[in-house]
PDB file of C-alpha atoms and ligand atoms in Angstrom:
ATOM      1  CA  MET A  15      69.495 190.809 143.852  1.00  0.00           C
ATOM      2  CA  THR A  16      71.581 190.258 140.861  1.00  0.00           C
ATOM      3  CA  THR A  17      74.807 189.274 142.166  1.00  0.00           C
ATOM      4  CA  THR A  18      77.639 191.319 139.689  1.00  0.00           C
ATOM      5  CA  VAL A  19      80.804 188.767 139.311  1.00  0.00           C
ATOM      6  CA  GLU A  20      83.868 190.159 137.389  1.00  0.00           C
ATOM      7  CA  THR A  21      86.572 187.436 137.111  1.00  0.00           C
ATOM      8  CA  ALA A  22      86.838 183.895 135.917  1.00  0.00           C
ATOM      9  CA  ARG A  23      88.309 183.274 139.337  1.00  0.00           C
ATOM     10  CA  THR A  24      85.520 184.881 141.434  1.00  0.00           C
ATOM     11  CA  TRP A  25      82.798 182.702 139.161  1.00  0.00           C
ATOM     12  CA  LYS A  26      84.509 179.355 139.483  1.00  0.00           C
ATOM     13  CA  PRO A  27      83.080 178.819 142.976  1.00  0.00           C
ATOM     14  CA  VAL A  28      79.767 179.896 142.270  1.00  0.00           C
ATOM     15  CA  ARG A  29      79.876 177.728 139.106  1.00  0.00           C
ATOM     16  CA  ASP A  30      81.107 174.782 141.276  1.00  0.00           C
ATOM     17  CA  GLU A  31      78.326 175.167 143.789  1.00  0.00           C
ATOM     18  CA  LEU A  32      75.541 175.384 141.137  1.00  0.00           C
ATOM     19  CA  GLU A  33      77.067 172.045 139.737  1.00  0.00           C
ATOM     20  CA  ARG A  34      76.718 170.426 143.128  1.00  0.00           C
ATOM     21  CA  LYS A  35      73.054 171.518 143.787  1.00  0.00           C
ATOM     22  CA  GLY A  36      72.179 170.352 140.223  1.00  0.00           C
ATOM     23  CA  VAL A  37      70.942 173.877 139.198  1.00  0.00           C
ATOM     24  CA  SER A  38      70.809 174.359 135.721  1.00  0.00           C
ATOM     25  CA  LEU A  39      72.328 177.749 134.152  1.00  0.00           C
ATOM     26  CA  GLY A  40      71.038 179.505 131.123  1.00  0.00           C
ATOM     27  CA  PHE A  41      73.350 182.147 129.752  1.00  0.00           C
ATOM     28  CA  VAL A  42      72.816 185.414 127.615  1.00  0.00           C
ATOM     29  CA  PRO A  43      76.078 187.050 126.089  1.00  0.00           C
ATOM     30  CA  THR A  44      75.235 190.685 125.771  1.00  0.00           C
ATOM     31  CA  MET A  45      77.285 193.897 124.695  1.00  0.00           C
ATOM     32  CA  GLY A  46      75.009 196.138 127.156  1.00  0.00           C
ATOM     33  CA  ALA A  47      72.621 198.875 126.099  1.00  0.00           C
ATOM     34  CA  LEU A  48      70.029 196.498 126.732  1.00  0.00           C
ATOM     35  CA  HIS A  49      66.571 196.597 125.200  1.00  0.00           C
ATOM     36  CA  PRO A  50      63.948 194.333 124.685  1.00  0.00           C
ATOM     37  CA  GLY A  51      65.272 192.205 122.300  1.00  0.00           C
ATOM     38  CA  HIS A  52      67.518 191.183 124.901  1.00  0.00           C
ATOM     39  CA  THR A  53      64.617 190.998 127.521  1.00  0.00           C
ATOM     40  CA  SER A  54      63.250 188.494 125.466  1.00  0.00           C
ATOM     41  CA  LEU A  55      66.409 186.006 125.619  1.00  0.00           C
ATOM     42  CA  ILE A  56      66.536 186.712 129.236  1.00  0.00           C
ATOM     43  CA  GLU A  57      63.011 185.720 129.726  1.00  0.00           C
ATOM     44  CA  GLN A  58      63.417 182.636 127.793  1.00  0.00           C
ATOM     45  CA  SER A  59      66.353 181.617 130.025  1.00  0.00           C
ATOM     46  CA  LEU A  60      64.760 182.312 133.105  1.00  0.00           C
ATOM     47  CA  ALA A  61      61.497 180.429 132.079  1.00  0.00           C
ATOM     48  CA  GLU A  62      63.980 177.439 130.970  1.00  0.00           C
ATOM     49  CA  ASN A  63      66.788 177.350 133.825  1.00  0.00           C
ATOM     50  CA  ASN A  64      66.802 177.671 137.247  1.00  0.00           C
ATOM     51  CA  ARG A  65      69.650 180.255 137.115  1.00  0.00           C
ATOM     52  CA  THR A  66      70.277 182.818 134.551  1.00  0.00           C
ATOM     53  CA  VAL A  67      73.796 184.842 134.032  1.00  0.00           C
ATOM     54  CA  VAL A  68      73.870 187.720 131.626  1.00  0.00           C
ATOM     55  CA  SER A  69      77.105 188.651 130.469  1.00  0.00           C
ATOM     56  CA  ILE A  70      77.977 192.173 129.217  1.00  0.00           C
ATOM     57  CA  PHE A  71      81.416 193.139 127.391  1.00  0.00           C
ATOM     58  CA  VAL A  72      81.982 195.467 124.869  1.00  0.00           C
ATOM     59  CA  ASN A  73      84.285 193.020 123.140  1.00  0.00           C
ATOM     60  CA  PRO A  74      86.816 195.122 120.792  1.00  0.00           C
ATOM     61  CA  THR A  75      87.985 192.117 118.802  1.00  0.00           C
ATOM     62  CA  GLN A  76      84.453 192.003 117.025  1.00  0.00           C
ATOM     63  CA  PHE A  77      84.899 195.865 115.733  1.00  0.00           C
ATOM     64  CA  ASN A  78      86.938 196.491 112.383  1.00  0.00           C
ATOM     65  CA  ASP A  79      85.689 200.197 112.671  1.00  0.00           C
ATOM     66  CA  PRO A  80      87.396 201.926 115.580  1.00  0.00           C
ATOM     67  CA  THR A  81      84.558 204.776 115.759  1.00  0.00           C
ATOM     68  CA  ASP A  82      81.909 202.235 116.083  1.00  0.00           C
ATOM     69  CA  LEU A  83      83.627 200.637 119.156  1.00  0.00           C
ATOM     70  CA  GLN A  84      84.179 204.051 120.528  1.00  0.00           C
ATOM     71  CA  THR A  85      80.501 205.290 120.141  1.00  0.00           C
ATOM     72  CA  TYR A  86      78.903 201.975 120.975  1.00  0.00           C
ATOM     73  CA  PRO A  87      76.573 202.672 123.780  1.00  0.00           C
ATOM     74  CA  ARG A  88      77.457 201.578 127.329  1.00  0.00           C
ATOM     75  CA  PRO A  89      74.577 202.740 129.670  1.00  0.00           C
ATOM     76  CA  LEU A  90      75.568 200.405 132.832  1.00  0.00           C
ATOM     77  CA  ASP A  91      73.637 201.918 135.409  1.00  0.00           C
ATOM     78  CA  HIS A  92      70.283 201.411 133.007  1.00  0.00           C
ATOM     79  CA  ASP A  93      71.235 197.645 132.266  1.00  0.00           C
ATOM     80  CA  ARG A  94      72.045 196.835 136.022  1.00  0.00           C
ATOM     81  CA  ALA A  95      68.478 198.164 136.944  1.00  0.00           C
ATOM     82  CA  LEU A  96      67.050 196.225 134.280  1.00  0.00           C
ATOM     83  CA  LEU A  97      68.739 192.820 135.245  1.00  0.00           C
ATOM     84  CA  GLU A  98      67.430 193.716 138.689  1.00  0.00           C
ATOM     85  CA  ASP A  99      63.908 194.361 137.211  1.00  0.00           C
ATOM     86  CA  LEU A 100      63.984 191.156 135.595  1.00  0.00           C
ATOM     87  CA  LYS A 101      65.535 189.129 138.729  1.00  0.00           C
ATOM     88  CA  VAL A 102      68.354 187.807 136.711  1.00  0.00           C
ATOM     89  CA  ASP A 103      70.707 185.891 139.200  1.00  0.00           C
ATOM     90  CA  TYR A 104      73.863 187.186 137.719  1.00  0.00           C
ATOM     91  CA  LEU A 105      75.797 189.862 135.863  1.00  0.00           C
ATOM     92  CA  PHE A 106      79.041 188.650 134.445  1.00  0.00           C
ATOM     93  CA  LEU A 107      80.825 192.104 134.084  1.00  0.00           C
ATOM     94  CA  PRO A 108      84.547 191.296 133.041  1.00  0.00           C
ATOM     95  CA  ASP A 109      87.212 193.651 131.679  1.00  0.00           C
ATOM     96  CA  ARG A 110      89.264 193.000 128.564  1.00  0.00           C
ATOM     97  CA  ASP A 111      92.147 191.266 130.587  1.00  0.00           C
ATOM     98  CA  THR A 112      89.864 188.565 132.078  1.00  0.00           C
ATOM     99  CA  ILE A 113      88.770 187.687 128.805  1.00  0.00           C
ATOM    100  CA  TYR A 114      91.933 187.784 126.660  1.00  0.00           C
ATOM    101  CA  PRO A 115      94.751 186.838 129.403  1.00  0.00           C
ATOM    102  CA  ASP A 116      96.846 186.004 126.613  1.00  0.00           C
ATOM    103  CA  ASP A 117      96.326 189.479 125.029  1.00  0.00           C
ATOM    104  CA  CYS A 118      94.820 187.614 121.814  1.00  0.00           C
ATOM    105  CA  ARG A 119      97.276 185.794 120.698  1.00  0.00           C
ATOM    106  CA  PHE A 120      94.700 182.915 120.349  1.00  0.00           C
ATOM    107  CA  GLU A 121      91.889 183.063 118.164  1.00  0.00           C
ATOM    108  CA  VAL A 122      88.878 180.912 116.886  1.00  0.00           C
ATOM    109  CA  THR A 123      88.584 181.359 113.047  1.00  0.00           C
ATOM    110  CA  GLU A 124      86.132 179.857 110.588  1.00  0.00           C
ATOM    111  CA  ASN A 125      86.733 179.984 106.601  1.00  0.00           C
ATOM    112  CA  GLU A 126      83.720 179.623 104.821  1.00  0.00           C
ATOM    113  CA  VAL A 127      80.624 180.998 106.204  1.00  0.00           C
ATOM    114  CA  SER A 128      82.340 183.974 108.283  1.00  0.00           C
ATOM    115  CA  LYS A 129      83.527 185.847 104.880  1.00  0.00           C
ATOM    116  CA  LEU A 130      79.894 186.081 103.800  1.00  0.00           C
ATOM    117  CA  LEU A 131      77.428 188.760 104.178  1.00  0.00           C
ATOM    118  CA  CYS A 132      78.153 190.910 107.323  1.00  0.00           C
ATOM    119  CA  GLY A 133      81.622 188.936 107.302  1.00  0.00           C
ATOM    120  CA  ALA A 134      82.803 190.551 103.615  1.00  0.00           C
ATOM    121  CA  HIS A 135      82.058 193.980 104.883  1.00  0.00           C
ATOM    122  CA  ARG A 136      83.614 193.874 108.371  1.00  0.00           C
ATOM    123  CA  PRO A 137      86.777 191.529 107.965  1.00  0.00           C
ATOM    124  CA  GLY A 138      87.936 189.491 111.087  1.00  0.00           C
ATOM    125  CA  HIS A 139      84.406 190.487 112.933  1.00  0.00           C
ATOM    126  CA  PHE A 140      83.219 187.222 113.321  1.00  0.00           C
ATOM    127  CA  ASP A 141      86.671 185.436 114.215  1.00  0.00           C
ATOM    128  CA  GLY A 142      86.309 188.235 117.091  1.00  0.00           C
ATOM    129  CA  VAL A 143      82.639 187.079 117.897  1.00  0.00           C
ATOM    130  CA  LEU A 144      83.277 183.615 118.212  1.00  0.00           C
ATOM    131  CA  SER A 145      86.459 184.083 119.934  1.00  0.00           C
ATOM    132  CA  VAL A 146      84.637 186.036 122.580  1.00  0.00           C
ATOM    133  CA  VAL A 147      81.795 183.308 122.349  1.00  0.00           C
ATOM    134  CA  MET A 148      84.159 180.504 123.160  1.00  0.00           C
ATOM    135  CA  ARG A 149      85.850 182.351 125.898  1.00  0.00           C
ATOM    136  CA  LEU A 150      82.855 182.909 127.725  1.00  0.00           C
ATOM    137  CA  PHE A 151      81.038 179.739 127.282  1.00  0.00           C
ATOM    138  CA  ASN A 152      84.591 178.205 128.657  1.00  0.00           C
ATOM    139  CA  ILE A 153      84.610 180.334 131.656  1.00  0.00           C
ATOM    140  CA  ILE A 154      80.568 180.372 132.449  1.00  0.00           C
ATOM    141  CA  GLN A 155      80.105 176.770 131.482  1.00  0.00           C
ATOM    142  CA  PRO A 156      76.278 177.198 131.085  1.00  0.00           C
ATOM    143  CA  GLN A 157      73.990 174.348 129.648  1.00  0.00           C
ATOM    144  CA  ARG A 158      71.960 176.557 127.738  1.00  0.00           C
ATOM    145  CA  ALA A 159      72.955 179.753 125.909  1.00  0.00           C
ATOM    146  CA  TYR A 160      70.381 182.466 124.042  1.00  0.00           C
ATOM    147  CA  PHE A 161      70.828 184.126 120.808  1.00  0.00           C
ATOM    148  CA  GLY A 162      68.437 186.227 118.635  1.00  0.00           C
ATOM    149  CA  GLU A 163      67.639 185.818 114.809  1.00  0.00           C
ATOM    150  CA  LYS A 164      68.577 189.238 114.199  1.00  0.00           C
ATOM    151  CA  ASP A 165      71.941 188.321 114.267  1.00  0.00           C
ATOM    152  CA  TYR A 166      71.226 185.345 112.233  1.00  0.00           C
ATOM    153  CA  GLN A 167      74.790 184.489 110.419  1.00  0.00           C
ATOM    154  CA  GLN A 168      76.046 185.227 114.065  1.00  0.00           C
ATOM    155  CA  TYR A 169      73.738 182.314 115.454  1.00  0.00           C
ATOM    156  CA  GLN A 170      74.104 180.054 112.231  1.00  0.00           C
ATOM    157  CA  LEU A 171      78.449 180.081 112.915  1.00  0.00           C
ATOM    158  CA  ILE A 172      77.905 180.236 116.597  1.00  0.00           C
ATOM    159  CA  LYS A 173      75.707 176.689 116.274  1.00  0.00           C
ATOM    160  CA  GLU A 174      78.378 175.528 113.670  1.00  0.00           C
ATOM    161  CA  MET A 175      81.208 176.071 116.155  1.00  0.00           C
ATOM    162  CA  VAL A 176      79.604 174.387 119.205  1.00  0.00           C
ATOM    163  CA  LYS A 177      79.164 171.093 116.977  1.00  0.00           C
ATOM    164  CA  ALA A 178      82.735 171.462 115.312  1.00  0.00           C
ATOM    165  CA  PHE A 179      84.677 171.866 118.962  1.00  0.00           C
ATOM    166  CA  PHE A 180      82.095 169.428 120.798  1.00  0.00           C
ATOM    167  CA  LEU A 181      81.096 172.217 123.113  1.00  0.00           C
ATOM    168  CA  GLY A 182      78.567 171.156 126.030  1.00  0.00           C
ATOM    169  CA  VAL A 183      75.880 173.779 125.514  1.00  0.00           C
ATOM    170  CA  GLU A 184      72.663 174.101 123.784  1.00  0.00           C
ATOM    171  CA  ILE A 185      72.270 176.630 121.469  1.00  0.00           C
ATOM    172  CA  ARG A 186      68.648 178.358 121.825  1.00  0.00           C
ATOM    173  CA  ARG A 187      67.535 180.701 119.266  1.00  0.00           C
ATOM    174  CA  CYS A 188      64.895 183.494 119.839  1.00  0.00           C
ATOM    175  CA  PRO A 189      62.629 185.555 117.493  1.00  0.00           C
ATOM    176  CA  ILE A 190      63.473 188.972 116.625  1.00  0.00           C
ATOM    177  CA  VAL A 191      61.789 191.543 118.507  1.00  0.00           C
ATOM    178  CA  ARG A 192      60.284 194.484 116.574  1.00  0.00           C
ATOM    179  CA  ASP A 193      59.385 198.108 117.225  1.00  0.00           C
ATOM    180  CA  PRO A 194      55.751 198.868 116.019  1.00  0.00           C
ATOM    181  CA  ASP A 195      56.938 200.374 112.876  1.00  0.00           C
ATOM    182  CA  GLY A 196      58.939 197.335 112.179  1.00  0.00           C
ATOM    183  CA  VAL A 197      62.292 198.407 113.221  1.00  0.00           C
ATOM    184  CA  ALA A 198      64.098 195.239 114.472  1.00  0.00           C
ATOM    185  CA  LEU A 199      65.266 196.285 118.040  1.00  0.00           C
ATOM    186  CA  SER A 200      69.039 197.124 118.693  1.00  0.00           C
ATOM    187  CA  SER A 201      71.229 199.184 120.459  1.00  0.00           C
ATOM    188  CA  ARG A 202      72.209 200.846 117.212  1.00  0.00           C
ATOM    189  CA  ASN A 203      68.820 202.215 116.526  1.00  0.00           C
ATOM    190  CA  ALA A 204      69.840 205.094 119.657  1.00  0.00           C
ATOM    191  CA  LEU A 205      72.028 206.661 117.247  1.00  0.00           C
ATOM    192  CA  LEU A 206      69.745 207.435 114.350  1.00  0.00           C
ATOM    193  CA  SER A 207      68.267 210.902 113.610  1.00  0.00           C
ATOM    194  CA  ALA A 208      64.131 211.268 113.515  1.00  0.00           C
ATOM    195  CA  ASP A 209      64.514 211.009 109.530  1.00  0.00           C
ATOM    196  CA  GLY A 210      66.916 208.125 110.139  1.00  0.00           C
ATOM    197  CA  ARG A 211      64.413 206.471 112.110  1.00  0.00           C
ATOM    198  CA  THR A 212      61.718 206.620 109.395  1.00  0.00           C
ATOM    199  CA  LEU A 213      64.442 205.384 106.649  1.00  0.00           C
ATOM    200  CA  ALA A 214      64.807 202.351 109.177  1.00  0.00           C
ATOM    201  CA  ALA A 215      61.286 201.534 109.269  1.00  0.00           C
ATOM    202  CA  GLU A 216      61.232 201.616 105.230  1.00  0.00           C
ATOM    203  CA  PHE A 217      64.277 199.308 105.288  1.00  0.00           C
ATOM    204  CA  ALA A 218      62.235 197.088 107.294  1.00  0.00           C
ATOM    205  CA  ARG A 219      59.341 197.050 105.246  1.00  0.00           C
ATOM    206  CA  ILE A 220      60.954 196.641 101.838  1.00  0.00           C
ATOM    207  CA  LEU A 221      63.094 193.983 103.016  1.00  0.00           C
ATOM    208  CA  LYS A 222      59.887 192.112 103.916  1.00  0.00           C
ATOM    209  CA  ASP A 223      58.042 192.985 101.069  1.00  0.00           C
ATOM    210  CA  GLY A 224      60.405 193.205  97.815  1.00  0.00           C
ATOM    211  CA  ASP A 225      60.272 190.631  95.469  1.00  0.00           C
ATOM    212  CA  SER A 226      63.786 189.921  94.866  1.00  0.00           C
ATOM    213  CA  PRO A 227      67.334 190.897  96.634  1.00  0.00           C
ATOM    214  CA  SER A 228      67.995 192.922  93.345  1.00  0.00           C
ATOM    215  CA  ALA A 229      64.424 194.462  93.702  1.00  0.00           C
ATOM    216  CA  VAL A 230      65.025 195.320  97.698  1.00  0.00           C
ATOM    217  CA  ARG A 231      68.105 196.568  96.663  1.00  0.00           C
ATOM    218  CA  THR A 232      66.842 199.129  94.077  1.00  0.00           C
ATOM    219  CA  ALA A 233      63.785 200.522  96.340  1.00  0.00           C
ATOM    220  CA  LEU A 234      66.448 201.199  99.315  1.00  0.00           C
ATOM    221  CA  GLU A 235      68.849 202.795  97.006  1.00  0.00           C
ATOM    222  CA  ALA A 236      65.936 204.713  95.559  1.00  0.00           C
ATOM    223  CA  ARG A 237      65.416 206.588  98.880  1.00  0.00           C
ATOM    224  CA  ASN A 238      69.242 206.775  99.287  1.00  0.00           C
ATOM    225  CA  ILE A 239      69.772 204.236 101.485  1.00  0.00           C
ATOM    226  CA  GLU A 240      73.270 202.937 101.688  1.00  0.00           C
ATOM    227  CA  VAL A 241      73.267 199.054 100.723  1.00  0.00           C
ATOM    228  CA  GLU A 242      75.667 196.871 101.752  1.00  0.00           C
ATOM    229  CA  TYR A 243      74.318 193.429 100.813  1.00  0.00           C
ATOM    230  CA  VAL A 244      70.794 191.824 100.234  1.00  0.00           C
ATOM    231  CA  GLU A 245      71.309 188.318  99.978  1.00  0.00           C
ATOM    232  CA  GLU A 246      69.249 184.985 100.266  1.00  0.00           C
ATOM    233  CA  MET A 247      70.604 182.581 102.570  1.00  0.00           C
ATOM    234  CA  PHE A 248      69.832 179.873 105.393  1.00  0.00           C
ATOM    235  CA  GLY A 249      66.147 180.082 104.252  1.00  0.00           C
ATOM    236  CA  ARG A 250      66.258 183.829 104.868  1.00  0.00           C
ATOM    237  CA  ARG A 251      66.696 187.375 103.479  1.00  0.00           C
ATOM    238  CA  LEU A 252      69.270 189.070 104.570  1.00  0.00           C
ATOM    239  CA  ALA A 253      70.518 193.057 104.339  1.00  0.00           C
ATOM    240  CA  ALA A 254      72.639 195.351 105.842  1.00  0.00           C
ATOM    241  CA  VAL A 255      72.723 198.975 105.507  1.00  0.00           C
ATOM    242  CA  VAL A 256      74.080 202.058 106.596  1.00  0.00           C
ATOM    243  CA  ILE A 257      71.556 205.098 107.592  1.00  0.00           C
ATOM    244  CA  ASP A 258      72.863 208.075 109.381  1.00  0.00           C
ATOM    245  CA  GLY A 259      76.428 206.613 109.259  1.00  0.00           C
ATOM    246  CA  VAL A 260      74.795 203.738 111.456  1.00  0.00           C
ATOM    247  CA  ARG A 261      74.806 200.245 110.083  1.00  0.00           C
ATOM    248  CA  LEU A 262      71.705 198.032 110.944  1.00  0.00           C
ATOM    249  CA  ILE A 263      71.189 194.588 110.086  1.00  0.00           C
ATOM    250  CA  ASP A 264      67.892 192.596 109.467  1.00  0.00           C
ATOM    251  CA  ASN A 265      66.293 189.602 108.003  1.00  0.00           C
ATOM    252  CA  VAL A 266      63.214 187.770 107.365  1.00  0.00           C
ATOM    253  CA  PRO A 267      62.309 184.085 106.667  1.00  0.00           C
ATOM    254  CA  LEU A 268      61.808 183.416 102.876  1.00  0.00           C
ATOM    255  CA  VAL A 269      57.965 182.352 102.430  1.00  0.00           C
ATOM    256  CA  GLY A 270      57.747 178.514 102.856  1.00  0.00           C
ATOM    257  CA  SER A 271      61.018 178.286 104.987  1.00  0.00           C
TER     258      SER A 271
HETATM  259  O1  LIG B  21      75.471 189.601 119.693  1.00  0.00           O
HETATM  260  C1  LIG B  21      76.362 190.214 120.141  1.00  0.00           C
HETATM  261  O2  LIG B  21      75.679 191.071 121.305  1.00  0.00           O
HETATM  262  C2  LIG B  21      77.756 190.060 120.620  1.00  0.00           C
HETATM  263  O3  LIG B  21      78.465 189.562 119.095  1.00  0.00           O
HETATM  264  C3  LIG B  21      78.086 188.596 121.500  1.00  0.00           C
HETATM  265  C4  LIG B  21      77.159 187.742 121.348  1.00  0.00           C
HETATM  266  C5  LIG B  21      77.712 189.323 122.509  1.00  0.00           C
HETATM  267  C6  LIG B  21      79.471 188.403 121.294  1.00  0.00           C
HETATM  268  O4  LIG B  21      80.178 189.734 121.875  1.00  0.00           O
END
């Protein structure tokens, strides 16, 4: 049975008891709308730890577009059922006041990598991500936390934040999960039309097969796909596009990386 905990105050005795018993704790932070990409993170945590906690919190501070925040899918009953099926030990389901008791007066800011790629197009996005992850780590106190390679820049920044602030959590990185048509799994894919879905598959294929970032951009634009960026960094080729008004990101390792 998955036990739901809603506040930092009620989580503390649970965490203390696990500590007393010497039980290891893995953590998968999410914004819900769980899909097989999340399942793979959760399964890795279940395999590597005695207990696993998944959080669901649609973090308002990482959305720079109010419509994106409003339309973000929130299928809580489906998510709860999935966590039960997977035999996840705990669901942490906080509200805004639990996460931001200071009403967002304090935040974590990063001044280099967070300004590039997605950060250049979503001002403040990564400050919101780092701030919520820092707060969640401090509440949950996990030994290990699991992040997908799909959000590669996010993974990179969280790994570096943990190092910079001497946080005692091991960051585990998990591979991208793709549908048979090559589209990287994302909660936002549910918002695509049938034609949009076909273009999303083209996006995945062109990103992988293109000879260079500029060739990828040209091929995408030839299909009327709006391109935010295509760049190479961290040994990977990364891109963000907008299809059907839905922002999609993806990345692939560079050959030889
Ligand atoms: O990757 C996500 O779903 C979110 O950015 C995270 C890490 C849960 C923080 O809100």
